XYZ file of C-alpha atoms in Angstrom:
474
model
C 147.035 72.436 -178.619
C 149.093 75.278 -177.184
C 149.880 78.413 -179.210
C 152.357 78.161 -182.037
C 154.599 80.638 -180.233
C 154.648 78.451 -177.102
C 155.433 75.375 -179.180
C 158.322 77.135 -180.906
C 159.664 78.190 -177.513
C 159.592 74.569 -176.341
C 161.363 73.422 -179.496
C 163.968 76.152 -179.062
C 164.560 75.048 -175.464
C 164.863 71.426 -176.578
C 167.384 72.374 -179.281
C 169.426 74.227 -176.665
C 169.898 71.174 -174.441
C 173.424 69.831 -174.256
C 172.851 66.531 -176.048
C 170.922 68.124 -178.947
C 173.262 71.057 -179.419
C 176.308 68.765 -179.169
C 174.903 66.503 -181.888
C 173.980 69.460 -184.081
C 177.465 70.963 -183.901
C 179.100 67.585 -184.597
C 177.025 66.960 -187.737
C 177.565 70.503 -188.942
C 181.335 70.167 -188.458
C 181.252 66.965 -190.501
C 179.405 68.754 -193.317
C 176.059 66.994 -192.864
C 172.529 68.208 -192.207
C 170.674 67.216 -189.035
C 167.072 67.833 -187.992
C 164.843 66.874 -185.104
C 161.898 65.188 -186.764
C 158.459 63.635 -186.335
C 157.025 62.830 -182.920
C 159.145 65.200 -180.807
C 158.220 68.163 -183.003
C 154.533 67.170 -183.072
C 154.393 66.651 -179.304
C 156.019 70.022 -178.653
C 153.099 71.627 -180.492
C 150.580 69.514 -178.585
C 152.108 70.345 -175.216
C 152.870 66.665 -174.607
C 155.994 65.383 -172.902
C 158.834 64.729 -175.345
C 160.378 61.415 -174.327
C 162.091 60.070 -177.445
C 164.379 62.117 -179.663
C 164.325 61.183 -183.343
C 166.622 62.840 -185.856
C 167.080 62.616 -189.602
C 170.268 63.450 -191.471
C 171.895 63.666 -194.875
C 174.675 61.432 -193.501
C 174.792 57.752 -194.426
C 174.594 55.155 -191.634
C 178.391 54.703 -191.723
C 178.909 58.452 -191.522
C 176.396 58.735 -188.673
C 178.379 56.132 -186.738
C 181.642 57.996 -187.272
C 180.090 61.198 -185.927
C 178.178 59.672 -183.023
C 180.643 57.144 -181.575
C 182.996 59.786 -180.016
C 179.983 61.455 -178.344
C 178.066 58.426 -177.141
C 178.216 56.314 -174.013
C 176.850 53.433 -176.106
C 175.521 52.891 -179.609
C 173.518 50.290 -181.554
C 173.387 49.676 -185.275
C 170.701 46.964 -185.409
C 168.654 49.238 -187.672
C 171.594 49.996 -189.907
C 170.070 48.297 -192.970
C 167.153 50.729 -192.668
C 169.436 53.708 -192.136
C 168.927 54.010 -188.372
C 171.633 54.324 -185.732
C 170.744 54.547 -182.034
C 172.984 55.975 -179.335
C 172.907 56.917 -175.672
C 174.108 60.469 -175.118
C 174.017 62.136 -171.696
C 171.968 59.211 -170.417
C 169.271 59.545 -173.074
C 168.693 57.364 -176.124
C 168.461 59.063 -179.503
C 167.848 57.646 -182.980
C 169.314 59.140 -186.135
C 168.086 57.976 -189.536
C 169.433 58.777 -192.975
C 166.948 60.593 -195.251
C 164.629 57.921 -196.660
C 162.449 57.526 -199.744
C 161.515 53.824 -199.566
C 158.155 52.351 -200.599
C 156.343 49.015 -200.851
C 156.197 47.429 -204.285
C 152.575 46.429 -203.548
C 153.312 42.706 -203.520
C 155.850 41.889 -200.801
C 155.649 42.315 -197.031
C 158.813 44.418 -196.740
C 159.572 47.913 -198.034
C 162.395 48.561 -200.473
C 164.875 50.660 -198.528
C 166.093 53.676 -200.474
C 167.950 56.669 -199.055
C 166.943 60.175 -200.033
C 168.922 63.349 -200.622
C 166.918 66.132 -198.915
C 165.033 66.874 -195.719
C 161.935 67.993 -197.613
C 161.968 64.773 -199.649
C 162.215 62.738 -196.456
C 159.319 64.603 -194.852
C 156.846 64.300 -197.724
C 157.251 60.510 -197.804
C 156.206 60.241 -194.126
C 152.856 58.909 -192.962
C 150.926 62.000 -191.796
C 151.473 65.726 -192.026
C 151.566 66.113 -188.221
C 154.558 63.733 -188.248
C 156.134 65.402 -191.291
C 157.573 68.448 -189.546
C 161.212 68.966 -188.595
C 163.397 71.433 -186.762
C 166.551 72.014 -188.803
C 169.641 72.146 -186.606
C 171.631 74.012 -185.504
C 169.715 76.846 -187.222
C 166.491 75.974 -185.335
C 164.312 76.525 -188.395
C 160.921 74.802 -188.568
C 160.424 72.873 -191.829
C 156.770 72.024 -192.569
C 156.264 71.329 -196.287
C 152.807 69.714 -195.951
C 150.900 71.983 -193.571
C 151.328 69.929 -190.423
C 150.877 72.948 -188.136
C 147.509 73.758 -189.709
C 146.375 70.166 -189.258
C 147.503 70.200 -185.640
C 145.405 73.308 -185.088
C 142.342 71.672 -186.666
C 143.090 68.303 -185.006
C 142.946 66.567 -188.386
C 144.919 63.552 -189.507
C 145.918 64.018 -193.154
C 148.653 62.624 -195.404
C 151.395 64.745 -197.041
C 150.268 63.619 -200.519
C 147.244 61.711 -201.777
C 146.100 59.324 -199.058
C 145.628 56.458 -201.495
C 149.257 56.828 -202.626
C 150.506 57.017 -199.046
C 148.714 53.790 -198.119
C 150.001 52.152 -201.270
C 153.541 53.010 -200.155
C 152.918 51.377 -196.762
C 149.502 49.846 -195.956
C 150.348 49.713 -192.248
C 149.807 53.472 -192.214
C 146.081 52.727 -192.239
C 146.421 51.106 -188.829
C 148.596 53.983 -187.667
C 145.746 56.312 -188.606
C 143.517 54.409 -186.202
C 146.158 54.531 -183.492
C 146.731 58.286 -183.853
C 142.977 58.851 -183.793
C 142.994 57.439 -180.266
C 146.419 58.637 -179.170
C 146.049 62.253 -180.274
C 142.267 62.628 -180.229
C 142.260 63.644 -183.921
C 139.722 63.027 -186.683
C 140.900 61.539 -189.960
C 140.419 63.636 -193.090
C 137.683 62.472 -195.470
C 140.148 61.324 -198.119
C 142.063 59.343 -195.492
C 138.906 57.510 -194.425
C 137.975 56.844 -198.065
C 141.450 55.547 -198.883
C 141.434 53.283 -195.816
C 138.145 51.779 -196.964
C 139.330 51.409 -200.544
C 142.677 49.853 -199.704
C 141.819 47.871 -196.566
C 142.532 44.547 -198.251
C 146.122 45.558 -199.058
C 147.003 45.303 -195.373
C 147.448 41.598 -196.100
C 150.903 42.272 -197.608
C 152.169 43.632 -194.276
C 153.839 41.196 -191.903
C 151.729 39.915 -189.030
C 154.392 41.098 -186.581
C 154.004 44.722 -187.717
C 150.213 44.443 -187.566
C 150.456 43.016 -184.045
C 152.739 45.852 -182.964
C 150.414 48.532 -184.306
C 147.296 46.906 -182.821
C 149.028 46.648 -179.452
C 150.025 50.322 -179.589
C 146.416 51.255 -180.353
C 145.089 49.252 -177.407
C 147.639 50.855 -175.090
C 146.413 54.398 -175.796
C 144.362 56.274 -173.202
C 141.133 55.660 -175.144
C 141.410 52.960 -177.830
C 137.684 53.047 -178.701
C 137.832 55.745 -181.455
C 140.666 53.887 -183.206
C 138.855 50.558 -182.925
C 135.730 52.153 -184.418
C 137.748 53.460 -187.358
C 139.169 49.997 -188.031
C 135.671 48.505 -188.011
C 134.034 51.268 -190.072
C 136.676 51.131 -192.817
C 136.672 47.333 -193.071
C 140.229 46.931 -191.788
C 139.017 44.999 -188.757
C 137.695 42.328 -191.127
C 141.330 41.408 -191.757
C 142.781 42.059 -188.310
C 140.003 41.186 -185.835
C 136.965 39.990 -187.819
C 135.262 38.971 -184.581
C 134.664 42.668 -183.793
C 132.436 43.623 -186.754
C 130.672 40.264 -186.345
C 129.286 41.539 -183.022
C 127.594 44.627 -184.424
C 124.282 42.999 -185.416
C 123.916 41.008 -182.209
C 121.824 42.247 -179.322
C 122.846 41.759 -175.710
C 119.997 40.319 -173.650
C 121.067 42.218 -170.534
C 121.592 45.553 -172.266
C 118.852 46.120 -174.804
C 119.965 49.719 -175.390
C 123.285 48.564 -176.871
C 124.430 45.807 -179.163
C 127.275 43.509 -178.158
C 129.802 45.577 -180.103
C 128.917 48.799 -178.270
C 128.850 46.926 -174.968
C 132.372 45.604 -175.639
C 133.742 49.101 -176.306
C 132.139 50.289 -173.069
C 133.685 47.386 -171.160
C 137.071 48.250 -172.676
C 136.802 51.841 -171.491
C 135.609 50.823 -168.030
C 138.384 48.250 -167.686
C 140.926 50.990 -168.430
C 139.278 53.157 -165.753
C 139.651 50.349 -163.195
C 143.227 49.794 -164.345
C 144.094 53.430 -163.617
C 142.164 53.462 -160.353
C 143.771 50.314 -158.956
C 147.252 50.728 -160.407
C 147.889 54.456 -160.921
C 151.019 55.198 -162.903
C 151.431 51.610 -164.122
C 152.062 50.822 -167.789
C 148.953 50.058 -169.901
C 147.771 46.476 -169.342
C 147.522 44.955 -172.813
C 146.240 41.598 -171.526
C 143.340 43.189 -169.660
C 142.469 45.367 -172.650
C 142.506 42.459 -175.093
C 140.282 40.447 -172.763
C 137.861 43.351 -172.335
C 137.585 43.957 -176.077
C 137.177 40.269 -176.933
C 135.275 38.950 -173.909
C 131.963 38.613 -175.784
C 133.167 37.461 -179.222
C 131.536 34.097 -178.569
C 128.053 35.627 -178.612
C 127.371 35.618 -182.376
C 128.044 31.868 -182.551
C 125.891 31.089 -179.489
C 122.957 33.407 -180.144
C 119.596 31.691 -179.664
C 116.032 33.037 -179.762
C 114.074 31.440 -176.955
C 110.266 31.356 -176.575
C 108.925 34.812 -175.936
C 111.638 36.482 -177.988
C 114.303 36.239 -175.302
C 117.842 36.187 -176.712
C 120.376 33.899 -175.021
C 124.094 33.338 -175.482
C 124.685 30.166 -173.484
C 128.349 29.127 -173.149
C 129.573 32.182 -175.019
C 132.348 32.422 -172.419
C 133.841 29.044 -173.384
C 133.287 29.602 -177.117
C 134.712 33.117 -176.919
C 137.822 31.934 -175.095
C 138.551 29.459 -177.900
C 137.931 32.064 -180.605
C 140.201 34.551 -178.861
C 142.958 31.959 -178.550
C 142.749 31.183 -182.264
C 142.755 34.853 -183.274
C 145.620 35.855 -180.988
C 147.690 32.939 -182.260
C 147.074 34.113 -185.826
C 148.240 37.596 -184.776
C 151.411 36.072 -183.288
C 150.878 37.148 -179.708
C 153.121 35.373 -177.239
C 151.897 32.270 -175.430
C 151.674 33.939 -172.022
C 149.408 36.668 -173.375
C 147.232 34.165 -175.223
C 146.906 31.946 -172.155
C 146.013 34.866 -169.894
C 143.382 36.300 -172.247
C 141.895 32.815 -172.744
C 141.557 32.308 -168.998
C 139.990 35.735 -168.408
C 137.372 35.272 -171.111
C 136.661 31.737 -169.950
C 136.024 32.955 -166.380
C 134.424 36.343 -166.980
C 130.884 35.100 -166.215
C 131.779 33.020 -163.141
C 131.099 35.845 -160.681
C 127.498 36.312 -161.735
C 126.680 33.019 -160.002
C 127.774 34.712 -156.776
C 124.845 37.111 -156.981
C 122.351 34.280 -157.316
C 123.187 32.718 -153.965
C 125.860 32.846 -151.300
C 129.022 31.028 -152.240
C 130.588 28.610 -149.800
C 134.214 29.106 -148.838
C 135.077 26.235 -151.183
C 133.423 28.090 -154.091
C 135.497 31.177 -153.288
C 138.642 29.053 -153.170
C 137.787 27.567 -156.571
C 137.345 31.051 -158.012
C 140.796 32.046 -156.766
C 142.391 28.758 -157.792
C 140.961 28.844 -161.313
C 141.910 32.487 -161.842
C 145.460 31.841 -160.637
C 147.755 34.755 -161.411
C 144.982 36.437 -163.417
C 142.803 37.100 -160.352
C 143.450 40.846 -160.187
C 142.701 41.232 -163.896
C 139.557 39.112 -163.460
C 138.417 41.478 -160.707
C 138.749 44.441 -163.071
C 137.230 42.701 -166.097
C 134.227 41.425 -164.174
C 133.501 44.831 -162.675
C 133.930 46.474 -166.093
C 131.447 44.014 -167.608
C 128.621 45.733 -165.722
C 127.270 48.315 -168.164
C 123.597 48.377 -167.206
C 121.933 51.774 -166.945
C 119.810 50.467 -164.079
C 121.562 52.156 -161.170
C 120.043 49.860 -158.556
C 121.188 46.741 -160.410
C 124.648 48.183 -160.983
C 124.990 49.021 -157.287
C 123.874 45.535 -156.279
C 126.487 43.942 -158.520
C 129.188 46.302 -157.241
C 128.299 45.553 -153.614
C 128.300 41.818 -154.347
C 131.764 41.999 -155.879
C 132.997 44.103 -152.968
C 131.789 41.309 -150.710
C 133.524 38.653 -152.814
C 136.830 40.529 -152.741
C 136.491 40.951 -148.973
C 135.958 37.213 -148.521
C 138.950 36.468 -150.752
C 141.089 38.804 -148.650
C 139.933 37.144 -145.422
C 140.606 33.636 -146.737
C 143.959 34.767 -148.091
C 144.985 35.877 -144.606
C 143.782 32.660 -143.019
C 144.921 30.093 -145.557
C 147.684 31.408 -147.811
C 145.106 31.336 -150.587
C 147.447 32.617 -153.277
C 149.540 29.448 -153.090
C 146.742 26.930 -152.848
C 148.393 23.508 -152.490
C 147.499 20.182 -150.875
C 148.630 19.526 -147.307
C 151.014 16.856 -148.613
C 153.446 17.241 -151.490
C 154.415 14.604 -154.051
C 157.295 13.178 -151.998
C 155.080 12.833 -148.923
C 152.341 11.167 -150.974
C 154.798 8.570 -152.246
C 156.007 7.882 -148.696
C 152.474 7.488 -147.293
C 151.341 5.187 -150.102
C 154.627 3.363 -150.503
C 154.817 3.965 -154.244
C 157.285 5.615 -156.608
C 156.760 8.373 -159.177
C 153.712 7.406 -161.230
C 150.327 8.432 -162.553
C 148.814 7.423 -159.207
C 150.839 10.112 -157.428
C 149.254 12.725 -159.688
C 145.789 11.345 -159.000
C 146.453 11.450 -155.254
C 147.738 15.007 -155.508
C 144.576 16.113 -157.302
C 142.432 14.350 -154.691
C 144.168 16.228 -151.873
C 143.983 19.531 -153.775
C 140.239 19.066 -154.166
C 139.955 18.428 -150.402
C 142.018 21.555 -149.727
C 139.757 23.592 -151.994
C 136.550 22.215 -150.491
C 137.470 22.231 -146.819
C 140.464 24.488 -146.371
C 143.714 23.424 -144.640
C 143.428 19.956 -143.101
C 146.835 19.562 -141.516
C 149.348 16.846 -142.314
C 147.880 14.180 -140.013
C 144.301 14.536 -141.256
C 145.427 14.729 -144.869
C 147.423 11.504 -144.388
C 144.392 9.752 -142.883
C 142.087 10.873 -145.701
C 144.666 9.908 -148.328
C 144.928 6.380 -146.934
C 141.123 6.053 -146.906
C 140.987 7.196 -150.537
C 143.772 4.777 -151.493
C 142.062 1.823 -149.781
C 138.738 2.624 -151.445
C 140.416 2.500 -154.854
């Protein structure tokens, strides 16, 4: 964290920008209070880029609209029921929310929306003290009723009031604590950790969609591992991703120094490293990160002690893919994400057969065909799955995968590998065989695709000859 003086200078500069000062003057002229609040104020102290501008005001949603519409290029009131109005001013989106004091009733999945009457009252009902600071405008006075600056200096995540009360107001704040642990690199206060453990079960009253959103935000941070650990250690993961704590007691036969849980966190971190290395500047890849975290969740169910004390996890890839699909469906992830994660987990062991003996070109084609549009993610996941401390073994695996990627690139140039299709399409198959649309056309298509995979491009004439032979033999 930068010095307090530097942070105040940044906040002062932000308040002096045209869009902020214009808003401040407009609300003041209308007789309403306005303050920059939450994340922008926190990030100014942390020296982080301020991308989103959030404001809070004494004005009601209707009054906010009346003030903002003449200033805005566009506005949205989809959050009006919750007191939030969004607008685009000078090309930037801002959100302005009426002072709030809403809480959960402890039984339903939605908070009771209640508007407050003071800035201080709004701040003390917020989730954490580092998010409960505001810059009153246009005066540019810092308002920090709960000691947020001190907690920023000590890198501690604390609640404005008693943590147990805060999590009773909104249980999702427990997951936010995990996310901020990773996002900000903070440590939760002791009472926060205790309250998370005590009230973990109450997360069940929060909608699955909100849980999904918070979990996704956690996994998109630069280092999700600390937040994941906090979820597991406090028992929250038992509700959200019970497959994670289930891995703790299992031992990985390839990595005796770590259990499967620790191995999975290492794979997650290494996958993120590959993501940044291969796609610098790209948005966080949630699909890759989910696959990395969950790739070994099939191990507890497939654990077997073989003669001599050897531990095996045969078919944990297939079992894990099914478990991941079931869990992600329960968490309401979209079908594309579920399908992609399933395929990555299902295929994450395929490469290790490459190191046991040279693959034929047809085996390489199958690898590419089965991975489909997940091939690049499979490259990163498979490389990240190597966590051995044996440097020689790690180098051998890395060299082997380098070789596989080189062969894929060569075949891609020669054969249009990314669009692997038979030499004849469905219309041509029907013409050759003299049949109409039917199940037999599909069977013929699959036969030709298998030939294409095994032998590479055949050409139309050879494919026609082989198709007729196959048809006659039937």
